[in-house]
Short mmCIF file of C-alpha atoms (C1' of nucleotides) and ligand atoms in Angstrom, two decimals:
data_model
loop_
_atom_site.label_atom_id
_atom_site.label_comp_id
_atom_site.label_asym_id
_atom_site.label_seq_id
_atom_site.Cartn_x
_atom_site.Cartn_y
_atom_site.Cartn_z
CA UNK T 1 0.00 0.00 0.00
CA UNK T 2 1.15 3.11 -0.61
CA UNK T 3 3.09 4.47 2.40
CA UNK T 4 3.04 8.03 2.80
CA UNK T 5 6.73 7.96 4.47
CA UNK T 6 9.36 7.80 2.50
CA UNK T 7 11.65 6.47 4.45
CA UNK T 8 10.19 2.97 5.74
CA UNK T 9 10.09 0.45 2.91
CA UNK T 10 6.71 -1.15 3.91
CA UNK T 11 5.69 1.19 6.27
CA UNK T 12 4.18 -1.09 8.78
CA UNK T 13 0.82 1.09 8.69
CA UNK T 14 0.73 -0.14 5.58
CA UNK T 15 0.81 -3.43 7.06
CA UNK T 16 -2.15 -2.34 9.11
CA UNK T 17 -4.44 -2.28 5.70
CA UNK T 18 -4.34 -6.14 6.98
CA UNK T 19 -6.37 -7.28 9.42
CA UNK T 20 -5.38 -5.52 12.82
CA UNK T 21 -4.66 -9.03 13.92
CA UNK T 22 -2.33 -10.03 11.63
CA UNK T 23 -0.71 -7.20 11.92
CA UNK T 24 -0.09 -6.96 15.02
CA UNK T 25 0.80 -10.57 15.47
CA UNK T 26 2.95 -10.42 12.49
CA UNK T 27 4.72 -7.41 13.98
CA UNK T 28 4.82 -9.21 17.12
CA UNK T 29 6.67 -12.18 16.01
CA UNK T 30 8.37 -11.40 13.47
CA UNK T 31 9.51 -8.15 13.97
CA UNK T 32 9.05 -8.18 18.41
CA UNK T 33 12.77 -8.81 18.10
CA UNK T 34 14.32 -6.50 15.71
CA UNK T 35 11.80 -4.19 15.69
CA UNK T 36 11.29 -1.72 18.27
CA UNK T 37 8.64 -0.52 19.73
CA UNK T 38 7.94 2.46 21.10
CA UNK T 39 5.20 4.54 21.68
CA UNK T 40 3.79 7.42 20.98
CA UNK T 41 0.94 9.43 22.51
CA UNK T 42 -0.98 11.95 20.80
CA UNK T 43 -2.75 13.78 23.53
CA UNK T 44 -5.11 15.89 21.71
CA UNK T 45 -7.80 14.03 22.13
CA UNK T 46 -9.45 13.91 25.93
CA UNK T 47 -12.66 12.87 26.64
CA UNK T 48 -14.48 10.47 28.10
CA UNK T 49 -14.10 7.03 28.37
CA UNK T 50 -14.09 4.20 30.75
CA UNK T 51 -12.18 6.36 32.63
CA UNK T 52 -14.95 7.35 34.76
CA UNK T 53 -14.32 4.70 37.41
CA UNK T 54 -11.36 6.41 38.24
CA UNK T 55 -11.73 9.50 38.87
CA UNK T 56 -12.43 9.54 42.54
CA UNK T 57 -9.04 8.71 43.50
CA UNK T 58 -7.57 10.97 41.15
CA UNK T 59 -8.29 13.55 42.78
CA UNK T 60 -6.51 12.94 45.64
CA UNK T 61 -2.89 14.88 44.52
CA UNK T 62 -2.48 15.79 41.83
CA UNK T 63 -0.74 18.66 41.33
CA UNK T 64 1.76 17.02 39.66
CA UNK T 65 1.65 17.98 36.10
CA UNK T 66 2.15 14.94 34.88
CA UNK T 67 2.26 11.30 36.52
CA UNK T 68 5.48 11.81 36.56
CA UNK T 69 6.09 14.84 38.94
CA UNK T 70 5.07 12.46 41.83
CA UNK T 71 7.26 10.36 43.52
CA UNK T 72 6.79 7.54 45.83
CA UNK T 73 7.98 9.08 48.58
CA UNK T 74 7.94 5.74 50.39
CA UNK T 75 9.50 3.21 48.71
CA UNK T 76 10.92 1.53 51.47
CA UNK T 77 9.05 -0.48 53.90
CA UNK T 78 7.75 2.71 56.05
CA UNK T 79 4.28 2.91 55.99
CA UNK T 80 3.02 5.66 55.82
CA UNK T 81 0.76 6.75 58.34
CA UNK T 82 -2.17 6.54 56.36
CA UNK T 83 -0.65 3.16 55.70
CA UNK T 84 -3.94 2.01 54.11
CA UNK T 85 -2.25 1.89 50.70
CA UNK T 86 0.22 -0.54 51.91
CA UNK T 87 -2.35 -2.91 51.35
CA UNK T 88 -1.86 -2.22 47.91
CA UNK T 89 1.21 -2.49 48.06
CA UNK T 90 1.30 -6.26 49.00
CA UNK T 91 -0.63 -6.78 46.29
CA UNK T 92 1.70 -4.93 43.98
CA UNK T 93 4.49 -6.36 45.49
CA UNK T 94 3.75 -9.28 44.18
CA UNK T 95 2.42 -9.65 41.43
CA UNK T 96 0.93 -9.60 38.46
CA UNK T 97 -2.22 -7.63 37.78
CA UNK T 98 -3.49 -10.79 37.00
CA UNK T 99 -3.14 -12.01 40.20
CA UNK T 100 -4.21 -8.45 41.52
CA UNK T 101 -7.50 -9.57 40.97
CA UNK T 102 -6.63 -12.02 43.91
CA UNK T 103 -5.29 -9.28 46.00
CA UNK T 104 -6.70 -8.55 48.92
CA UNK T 105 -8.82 -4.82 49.15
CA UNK T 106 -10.04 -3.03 51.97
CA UNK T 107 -13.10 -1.93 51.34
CA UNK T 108 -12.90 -0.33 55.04
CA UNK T 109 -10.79 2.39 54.50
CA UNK T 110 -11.45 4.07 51.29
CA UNK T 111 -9.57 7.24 52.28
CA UNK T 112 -6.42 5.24 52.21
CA UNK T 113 -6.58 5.55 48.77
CA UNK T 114 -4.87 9.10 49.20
CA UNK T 115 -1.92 8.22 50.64
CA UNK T 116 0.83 7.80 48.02
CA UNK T 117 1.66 4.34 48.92
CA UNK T 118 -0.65 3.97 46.68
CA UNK T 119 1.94 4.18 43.75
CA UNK T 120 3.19 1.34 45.31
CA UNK T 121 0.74 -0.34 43.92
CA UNK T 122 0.97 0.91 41.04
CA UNK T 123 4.86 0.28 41.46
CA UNK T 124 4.25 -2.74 41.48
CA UNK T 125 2.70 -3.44 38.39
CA UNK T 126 4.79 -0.99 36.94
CA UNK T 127 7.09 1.37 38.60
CA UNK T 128 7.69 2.45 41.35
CA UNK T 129 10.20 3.98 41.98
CA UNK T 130 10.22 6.54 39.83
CA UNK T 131 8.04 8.54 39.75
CA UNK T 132 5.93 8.21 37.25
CA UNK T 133 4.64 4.79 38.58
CA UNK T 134 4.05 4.01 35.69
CA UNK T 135 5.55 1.10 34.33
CA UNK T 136 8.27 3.17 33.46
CA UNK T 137 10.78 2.08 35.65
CA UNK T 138 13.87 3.91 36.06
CA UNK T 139 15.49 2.75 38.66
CA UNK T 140 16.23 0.68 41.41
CA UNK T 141 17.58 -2.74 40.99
CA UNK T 142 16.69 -4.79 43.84
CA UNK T 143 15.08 -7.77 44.14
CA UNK T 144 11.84 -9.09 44.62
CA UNK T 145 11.86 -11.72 46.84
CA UNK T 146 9.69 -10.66 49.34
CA UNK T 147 7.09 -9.44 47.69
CA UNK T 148 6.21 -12.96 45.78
CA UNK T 149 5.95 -14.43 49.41
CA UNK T 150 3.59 -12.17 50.92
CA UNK T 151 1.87 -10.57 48.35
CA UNK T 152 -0.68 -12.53 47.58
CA UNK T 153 -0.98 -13.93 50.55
CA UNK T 154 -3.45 -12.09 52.02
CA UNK T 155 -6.62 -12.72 50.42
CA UNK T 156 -10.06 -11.61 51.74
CA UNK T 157 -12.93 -12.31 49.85
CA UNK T 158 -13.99 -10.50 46.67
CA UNK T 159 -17.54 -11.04 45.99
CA UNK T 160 -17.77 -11.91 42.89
CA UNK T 161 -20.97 -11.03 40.79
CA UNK T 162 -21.13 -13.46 37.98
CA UNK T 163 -22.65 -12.01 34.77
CA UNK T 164 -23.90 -14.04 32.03
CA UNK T 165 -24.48 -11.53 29.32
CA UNK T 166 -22.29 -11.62 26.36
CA UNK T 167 -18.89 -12.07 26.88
CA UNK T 168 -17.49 -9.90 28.95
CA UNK T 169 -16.60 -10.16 32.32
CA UNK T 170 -15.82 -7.55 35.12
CA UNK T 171 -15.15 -8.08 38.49
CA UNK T 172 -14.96 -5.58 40.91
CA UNK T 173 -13.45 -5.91 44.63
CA UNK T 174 -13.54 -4.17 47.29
CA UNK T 175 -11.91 -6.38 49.24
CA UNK T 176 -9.85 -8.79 47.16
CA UNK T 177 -9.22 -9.35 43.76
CA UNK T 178 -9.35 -12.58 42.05
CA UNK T 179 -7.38 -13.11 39.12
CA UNK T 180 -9.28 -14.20 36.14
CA UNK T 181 -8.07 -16.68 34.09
CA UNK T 182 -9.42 -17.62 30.55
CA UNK T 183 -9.67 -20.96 29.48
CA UNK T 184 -10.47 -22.38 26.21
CA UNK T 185 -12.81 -24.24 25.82
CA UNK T 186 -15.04 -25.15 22.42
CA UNK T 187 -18.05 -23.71 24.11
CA UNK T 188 -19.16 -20.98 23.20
CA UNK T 189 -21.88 -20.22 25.32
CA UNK T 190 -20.99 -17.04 27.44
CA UNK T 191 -21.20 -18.70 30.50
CA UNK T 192 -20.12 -16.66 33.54
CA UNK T 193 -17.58 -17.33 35.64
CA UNK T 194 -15.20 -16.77 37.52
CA UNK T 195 -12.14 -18.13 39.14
CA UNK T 196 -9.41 -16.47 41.42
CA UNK T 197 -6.41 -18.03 39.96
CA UNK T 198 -6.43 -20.11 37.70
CA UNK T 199 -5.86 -23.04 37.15
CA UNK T 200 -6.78 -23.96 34.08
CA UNK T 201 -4.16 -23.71 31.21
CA UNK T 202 -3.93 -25.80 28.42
CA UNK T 203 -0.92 -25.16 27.80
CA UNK T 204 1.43 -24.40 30.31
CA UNK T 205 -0.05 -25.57 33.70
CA UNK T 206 3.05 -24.45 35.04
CA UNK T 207 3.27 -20.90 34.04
CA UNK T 208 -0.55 -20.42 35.41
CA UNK T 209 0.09 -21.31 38.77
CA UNK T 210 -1.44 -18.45 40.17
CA UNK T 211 -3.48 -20.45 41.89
CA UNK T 212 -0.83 -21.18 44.25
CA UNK T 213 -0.72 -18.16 45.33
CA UNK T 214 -3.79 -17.45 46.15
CA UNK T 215 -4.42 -21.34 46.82
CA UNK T 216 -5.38 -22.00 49.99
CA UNK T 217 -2.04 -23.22 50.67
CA UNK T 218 -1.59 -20.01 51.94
CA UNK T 219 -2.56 -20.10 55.10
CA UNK T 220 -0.39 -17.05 55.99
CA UNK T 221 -2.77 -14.39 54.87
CA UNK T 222 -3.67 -12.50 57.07
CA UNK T 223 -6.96 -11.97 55.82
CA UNK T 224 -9.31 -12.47 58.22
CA UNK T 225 -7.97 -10.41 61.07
CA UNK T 226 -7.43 -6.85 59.97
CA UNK T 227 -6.44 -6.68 56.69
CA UNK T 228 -2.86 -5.75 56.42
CA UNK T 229 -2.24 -2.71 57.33
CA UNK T 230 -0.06 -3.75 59.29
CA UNK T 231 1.89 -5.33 56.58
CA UNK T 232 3.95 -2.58 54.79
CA UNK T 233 6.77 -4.89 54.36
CA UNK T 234 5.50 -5.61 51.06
CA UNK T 235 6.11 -2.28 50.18
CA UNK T 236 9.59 -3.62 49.91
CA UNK T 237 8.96 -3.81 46.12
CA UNK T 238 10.00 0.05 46.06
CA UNK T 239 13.49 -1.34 45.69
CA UNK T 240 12.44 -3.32 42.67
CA UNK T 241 14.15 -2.85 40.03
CA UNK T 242 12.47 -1.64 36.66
CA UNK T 243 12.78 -5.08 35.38
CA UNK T 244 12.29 -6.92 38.37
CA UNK T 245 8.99 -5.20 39.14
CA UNK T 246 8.06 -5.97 35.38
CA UNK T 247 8.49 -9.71 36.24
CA UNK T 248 6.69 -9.03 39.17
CA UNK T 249 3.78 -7.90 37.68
CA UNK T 250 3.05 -11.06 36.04
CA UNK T 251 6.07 -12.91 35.51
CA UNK T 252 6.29 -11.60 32.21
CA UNK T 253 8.64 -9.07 30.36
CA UNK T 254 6.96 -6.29 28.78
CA UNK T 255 8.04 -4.11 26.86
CA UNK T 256 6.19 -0.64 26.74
CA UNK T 257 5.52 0.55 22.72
CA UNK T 258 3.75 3.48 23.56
CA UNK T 259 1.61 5.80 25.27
CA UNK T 260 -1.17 7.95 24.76
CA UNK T 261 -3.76 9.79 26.70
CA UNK T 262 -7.29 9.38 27.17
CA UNK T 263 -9.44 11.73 26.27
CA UNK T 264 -11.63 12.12 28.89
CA UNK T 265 -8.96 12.00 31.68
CA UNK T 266 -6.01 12.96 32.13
CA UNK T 267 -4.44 10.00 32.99
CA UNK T 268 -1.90 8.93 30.35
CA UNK T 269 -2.48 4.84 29.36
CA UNK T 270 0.63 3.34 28.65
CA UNK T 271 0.79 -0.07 26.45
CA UNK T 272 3.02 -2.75 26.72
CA UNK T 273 4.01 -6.06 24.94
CA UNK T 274 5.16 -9.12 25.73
CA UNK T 275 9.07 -9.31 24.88
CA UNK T 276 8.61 -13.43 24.29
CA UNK T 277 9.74 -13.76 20.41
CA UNK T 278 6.61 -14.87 19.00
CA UNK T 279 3.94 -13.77 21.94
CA UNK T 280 1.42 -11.54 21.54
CA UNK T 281 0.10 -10.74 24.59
CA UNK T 282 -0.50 -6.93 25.37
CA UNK T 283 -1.18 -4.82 28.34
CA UNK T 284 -2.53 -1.52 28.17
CA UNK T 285 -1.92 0.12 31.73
CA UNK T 286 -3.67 3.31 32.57
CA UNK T 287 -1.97 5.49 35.41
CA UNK T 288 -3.72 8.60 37.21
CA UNK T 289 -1.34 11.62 37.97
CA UNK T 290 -0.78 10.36 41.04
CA UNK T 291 1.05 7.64 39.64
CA UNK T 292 -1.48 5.21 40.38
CA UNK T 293 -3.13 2.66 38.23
CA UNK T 294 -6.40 2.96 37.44
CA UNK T 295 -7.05 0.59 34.86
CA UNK T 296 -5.24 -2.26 33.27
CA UNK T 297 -6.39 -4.23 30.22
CA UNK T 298 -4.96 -7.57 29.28
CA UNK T 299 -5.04 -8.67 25.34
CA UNK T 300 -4.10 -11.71 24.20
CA UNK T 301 -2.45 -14.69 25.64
CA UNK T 302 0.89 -15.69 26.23
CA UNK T 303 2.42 -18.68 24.24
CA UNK T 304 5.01 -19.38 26.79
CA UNK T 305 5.20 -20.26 29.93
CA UNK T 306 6.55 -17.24 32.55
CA UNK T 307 10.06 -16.75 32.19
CA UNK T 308 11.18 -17.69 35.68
CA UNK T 309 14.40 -16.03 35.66
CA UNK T 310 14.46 -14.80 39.03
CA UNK T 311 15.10 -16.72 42.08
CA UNK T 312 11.69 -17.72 43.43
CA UNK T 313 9.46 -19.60 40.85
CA UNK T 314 7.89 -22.27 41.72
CA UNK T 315 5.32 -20.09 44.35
CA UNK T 316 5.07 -17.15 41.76
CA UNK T 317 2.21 -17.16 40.35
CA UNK T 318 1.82 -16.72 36.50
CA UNK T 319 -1.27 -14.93 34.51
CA UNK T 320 -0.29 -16.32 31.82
CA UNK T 321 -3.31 -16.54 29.74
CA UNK T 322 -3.28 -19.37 27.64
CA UNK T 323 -6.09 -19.53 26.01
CA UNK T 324 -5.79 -20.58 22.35
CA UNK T 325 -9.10 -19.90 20.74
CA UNK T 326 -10.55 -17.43 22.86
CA UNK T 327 -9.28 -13.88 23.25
CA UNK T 328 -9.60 -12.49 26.45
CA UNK T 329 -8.97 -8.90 27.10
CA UNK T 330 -8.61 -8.34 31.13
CA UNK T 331 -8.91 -5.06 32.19
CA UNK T 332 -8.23 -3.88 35.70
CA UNK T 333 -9.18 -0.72 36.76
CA UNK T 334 -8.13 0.98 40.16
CA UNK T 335 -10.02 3.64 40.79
CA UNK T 336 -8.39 3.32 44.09
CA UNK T 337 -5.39 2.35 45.59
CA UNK T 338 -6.84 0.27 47.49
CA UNK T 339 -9.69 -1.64 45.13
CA UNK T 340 -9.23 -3.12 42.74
CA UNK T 341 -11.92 -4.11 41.02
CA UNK T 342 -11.58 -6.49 37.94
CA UNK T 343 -13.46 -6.71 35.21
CA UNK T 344 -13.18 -9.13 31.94
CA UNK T 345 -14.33 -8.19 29.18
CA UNK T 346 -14.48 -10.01 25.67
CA UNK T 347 -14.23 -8.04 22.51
CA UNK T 348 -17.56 -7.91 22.34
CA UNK T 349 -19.98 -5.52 24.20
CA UNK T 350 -19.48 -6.16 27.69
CA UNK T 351 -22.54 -4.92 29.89
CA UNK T 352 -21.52 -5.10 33.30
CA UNK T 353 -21.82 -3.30 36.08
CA UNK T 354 -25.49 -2.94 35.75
CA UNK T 355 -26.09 -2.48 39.67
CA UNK T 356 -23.47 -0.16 40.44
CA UNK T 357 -20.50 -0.02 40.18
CA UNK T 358 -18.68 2.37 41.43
CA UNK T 359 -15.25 3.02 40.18
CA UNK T 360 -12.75 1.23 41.18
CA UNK T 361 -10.39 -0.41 39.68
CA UNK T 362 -11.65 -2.62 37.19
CA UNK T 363 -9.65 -5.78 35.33
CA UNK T 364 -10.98 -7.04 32.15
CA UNK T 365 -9.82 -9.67 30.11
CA UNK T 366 -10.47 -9.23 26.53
CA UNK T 367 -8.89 -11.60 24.15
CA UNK T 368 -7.54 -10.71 21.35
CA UNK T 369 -6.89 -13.19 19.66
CA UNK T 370 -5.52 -13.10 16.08
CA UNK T 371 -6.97 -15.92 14.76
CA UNK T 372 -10.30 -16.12 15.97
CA UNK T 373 -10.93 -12.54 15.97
CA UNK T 374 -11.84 -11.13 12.86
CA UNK T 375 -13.52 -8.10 14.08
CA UNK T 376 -11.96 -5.23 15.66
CA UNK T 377 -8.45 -5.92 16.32
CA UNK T 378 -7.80 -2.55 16.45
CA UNK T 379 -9.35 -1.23 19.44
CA UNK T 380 -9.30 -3.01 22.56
CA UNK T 381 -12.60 -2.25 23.66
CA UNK T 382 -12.55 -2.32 27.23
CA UNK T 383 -14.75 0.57 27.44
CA UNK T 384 -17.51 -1.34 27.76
CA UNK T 385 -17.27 -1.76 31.14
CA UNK T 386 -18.01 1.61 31.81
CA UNK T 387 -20.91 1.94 29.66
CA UNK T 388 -23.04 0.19 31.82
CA UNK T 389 -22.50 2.09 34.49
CA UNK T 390 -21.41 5.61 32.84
CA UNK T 391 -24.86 6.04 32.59
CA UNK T 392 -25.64 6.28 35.99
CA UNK T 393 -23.12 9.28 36.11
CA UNK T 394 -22.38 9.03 39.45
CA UNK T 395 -19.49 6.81 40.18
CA UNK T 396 -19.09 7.01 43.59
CA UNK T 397 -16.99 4.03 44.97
CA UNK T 398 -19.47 1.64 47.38
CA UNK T 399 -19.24 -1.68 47.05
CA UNK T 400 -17.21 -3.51 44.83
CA UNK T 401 -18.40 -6.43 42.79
CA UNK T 402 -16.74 -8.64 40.97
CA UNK T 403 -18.10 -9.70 37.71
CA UNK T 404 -16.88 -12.38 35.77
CA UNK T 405 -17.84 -13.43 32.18
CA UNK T 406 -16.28 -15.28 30.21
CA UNK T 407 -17.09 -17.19 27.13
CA UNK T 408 -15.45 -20.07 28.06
CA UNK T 409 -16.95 -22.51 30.28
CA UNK T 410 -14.29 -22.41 32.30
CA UNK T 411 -13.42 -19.32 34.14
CA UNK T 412 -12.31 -18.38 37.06
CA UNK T 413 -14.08 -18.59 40.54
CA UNK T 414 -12.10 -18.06 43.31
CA UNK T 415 -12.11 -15.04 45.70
CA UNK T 416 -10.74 -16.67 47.92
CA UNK T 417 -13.08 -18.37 49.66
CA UNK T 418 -13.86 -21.80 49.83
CA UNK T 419 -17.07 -22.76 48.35
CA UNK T 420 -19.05 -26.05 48.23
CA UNK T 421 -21.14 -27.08 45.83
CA UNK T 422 -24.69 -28.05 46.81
CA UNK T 423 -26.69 -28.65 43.63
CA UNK T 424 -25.87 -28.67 40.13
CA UNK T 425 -28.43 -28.77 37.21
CA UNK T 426 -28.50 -28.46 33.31
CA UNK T 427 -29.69 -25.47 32.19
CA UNK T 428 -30.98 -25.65 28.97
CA UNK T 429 -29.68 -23.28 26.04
CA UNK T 430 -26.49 -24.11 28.07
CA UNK T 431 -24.59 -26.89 27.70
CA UNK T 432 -22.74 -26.59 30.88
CA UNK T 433 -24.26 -27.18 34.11
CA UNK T 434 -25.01 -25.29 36.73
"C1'" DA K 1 26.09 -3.54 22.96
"C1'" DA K 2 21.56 -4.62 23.91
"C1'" DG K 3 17.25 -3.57 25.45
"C1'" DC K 4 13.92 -0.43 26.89
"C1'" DT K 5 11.70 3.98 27.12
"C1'" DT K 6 10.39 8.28 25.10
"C1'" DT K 7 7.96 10.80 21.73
"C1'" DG K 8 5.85 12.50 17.52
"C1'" DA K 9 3.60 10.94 13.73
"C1'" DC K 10 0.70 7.84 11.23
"C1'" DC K 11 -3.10 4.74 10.59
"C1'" DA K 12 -7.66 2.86 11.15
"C1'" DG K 13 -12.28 2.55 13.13
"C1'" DG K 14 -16.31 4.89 14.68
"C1'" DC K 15 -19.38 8.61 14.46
"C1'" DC Z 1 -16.37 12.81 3.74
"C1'" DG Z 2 -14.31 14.72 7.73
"C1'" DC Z 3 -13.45 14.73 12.52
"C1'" DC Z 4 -12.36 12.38 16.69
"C1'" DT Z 5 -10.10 8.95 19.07
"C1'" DG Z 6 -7.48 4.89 20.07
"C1'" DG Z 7 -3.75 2.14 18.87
"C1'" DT Z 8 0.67 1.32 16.74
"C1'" DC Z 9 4.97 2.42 14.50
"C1'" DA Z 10 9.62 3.57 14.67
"C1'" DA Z 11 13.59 6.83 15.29
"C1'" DA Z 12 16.12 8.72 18.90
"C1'" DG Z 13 17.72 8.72 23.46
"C1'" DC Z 14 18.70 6.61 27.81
"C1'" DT Z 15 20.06 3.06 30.99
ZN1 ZN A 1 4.06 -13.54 26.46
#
DNA sequence: AAGCTTTGACCAGGC
DNA sequence: CGCCTGGTCAAAGCT
């Protein structure tokens, strides 16, 4: 196709005439290794999108001018006295926003939010240290042992609101986050559900061990008494190196190809690749000034297992979303430091939230698969989440729900809580039973 | 030296 | 058809 530049060969927006998908997974393998990707952000545009969940916590400091102006003034284990981020931060510590979902949230002390230990959180995921918190990670080479350990440890109970509508799953905690895992399955049904950690992988069981983590093997977790305030020590992922806290996020490397601003808030969203040769797994992250993350969205699955590099694999627990045929496109949203709310979405129009939902963070999961999607490849769609609840225009943070939905049979329903089943039955239209 | 981040520009979809 | 917006590219710079 004609390229307008000059200077590239095949400009690789020609490239995009193709179907998004190939594109990008032709870009992605072939070229994830030579080719580099950065990003670019045109901020002209600001407006609304599904950034409404967020904005409550947004408000909290920012003067900076950018996410970058603020700095986590605490990386190192002090709490700070509002200490109620620091339950973030053993989320963040640890993981992977996957596993996020698992984290435990407070839903008693919504003010924490303020406190900048927040960024830990968002450190976590994605930087820390620097300021920015966003993924952007400048800094600090330490190592993450600690945080795997404790991080996910403490799990409280998310209460998950299972959705069947189309596909597209949210899940919103106040308490605890589950992490969401996609499996494939042939069905096609959108059947609900929802799972903490996964455990289902086709492919690499090994990798998807999140489970573990949140697994009741871990007895550890403090979740029942007082949440963990007390716990800062997490926090200790301030000294996390860029890379390290990458890994920690999810066990995978990303790679960060650009980064762009929403239009309806000012909070810049960052996106990020998977830095496996031939994976095309994407993240979009979406930080608020403050440096915290309000939002991240999951695309794709991984084709590889985590990379354990680091010392400590076997308990880490992977997101690795493995789910051949279905795309999943997780989104987490944090409106708060302290929620995190998940949500999953599927390409397709995701309708969730239809009680309230307040803002928090939100995860969704929308595949995006190359092969099986046709459709829009380009945009991720996680909006959708909001839509349900944009409407109501008031997005003040209450209670949390988690909403799950998932095309495949299989999804994810853990929150950490034990649960025993006491009936099942075939619902008809639905080939799995209930 | 390699990899990653930064940043502006370009492209494509939706309206 | 044009505008708006989101998403990606890719050179340059930094670590
Ligand atoms: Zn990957």
């Amino acid at each position: 196709m004609a390229s307008p530049s000059p200077t590239i060969n095949s400009n690789p927006r020609s490239f995009s005439s193709l179907p998004p998908q190939f594109m990008k997974t032709s870009s992605f393998t072939n070229n994830n290794n030579n080719s580099s990707n950065m990003m670019t952000m045109d901020d002209d545009h600001h407006q609304n999108n599904w950034t409404t969940f967020e904005h409550n916590h947004q408000q909290v400091g920012l003067d900076v001018p950018k996410f970058k102006s603020v700095q986590p003034p605490s990386l190192p284990l002090s709490p700070s006295p509002i200490s109620p981020s620091s339950y973030f931060t053993s989320f963040s510590s640890g993981f992977s926003p996957t596993e996020f979902f698992n984290s435990p949230l407070f839903l008693s002390s919504p003010n924490a939010f303020a406190s900048p230990t927040s960024e830990a959180f968002a450190g976590q995921s994605f930087n820390w240290k620097n300021s920015s918190g966003e993924d952007q990670q400048q800094g600090d080479k330490e190592d993450e042992k600690n945080y795997s350990d404790f991080s996910f440890q403490t799990q409280t109970k998310p209460t998950p609101v299972f959705q069947s509508s189309s596909s597209m799953s949210q899940v919103q905690e106040p308490i605890k986050k589950q992490d969401i895992w996609k499996s494939n399955e042939p069905t096609k049904q959108t059947d609900y559900s929802s799972e903490r950690v996964a455990a289902k992988s086709d492919q690499y069981p090994t990798s998807q061990s999140i489970s573990s983590e949140m697994a009741p093997s871990k007895p550890e977790t403090h979740s029942n008494s007082v949440p963990r305030s007390g716990y800062l020590n997490y926090t200790a992922s301030a000294s996390l190196s860029v890379r390290e806290q990458r890994r920690s996020e999810d066990g995978f490397n990303w790679r960060k190809y650009g980064q762009k601003q929403v239009k309806g808030s000012e909070n810049p969203r960052s996106y990020y690749k998977c830095t496996h040769p031939s994976c095309s797994m994407k993240k979009k992250v979406e930080r608020s000034l403050d440096g915290q993350i309000t939002e991240i969205v999951y695309k794709g699955n991984h084709n590889h297992p985590k990379p354990q590099s680091t010392r400590r694999t076997s308990s880490q627990p992977s997101s690795s979303c493995t789910n051949s045929g279905i795309s999943d496109q997780s989104v987490v949203t944090l409106g708060n430091p302290q929620m995190e709310p998940v949500s999953i979405q599927e390409d397709s129009s995701a309708s969730v939230g239809e009680e309230d939902f307040e803002q928090t963070s939100q995860t969704s999961y929308s595949g995006g698969d190359e092969d099986a999607l046709g459709p829009e490849a380009k945009r991720w769609k996680g909006d959708n989440e909001n839509d349900g609840y944009s409407g109501l225009g008031s997005r003040t943070v209450r209670e949390p729900r988690v909403v799950v939905q998932t095309t495949s049979e299989i999804d994810i329903l853990d929150d950490g809580y034990r649960w025993r089943k006491y009936g099942q039955k075939v619902v008809k239209g639905n080939p799995n039973a209930r």
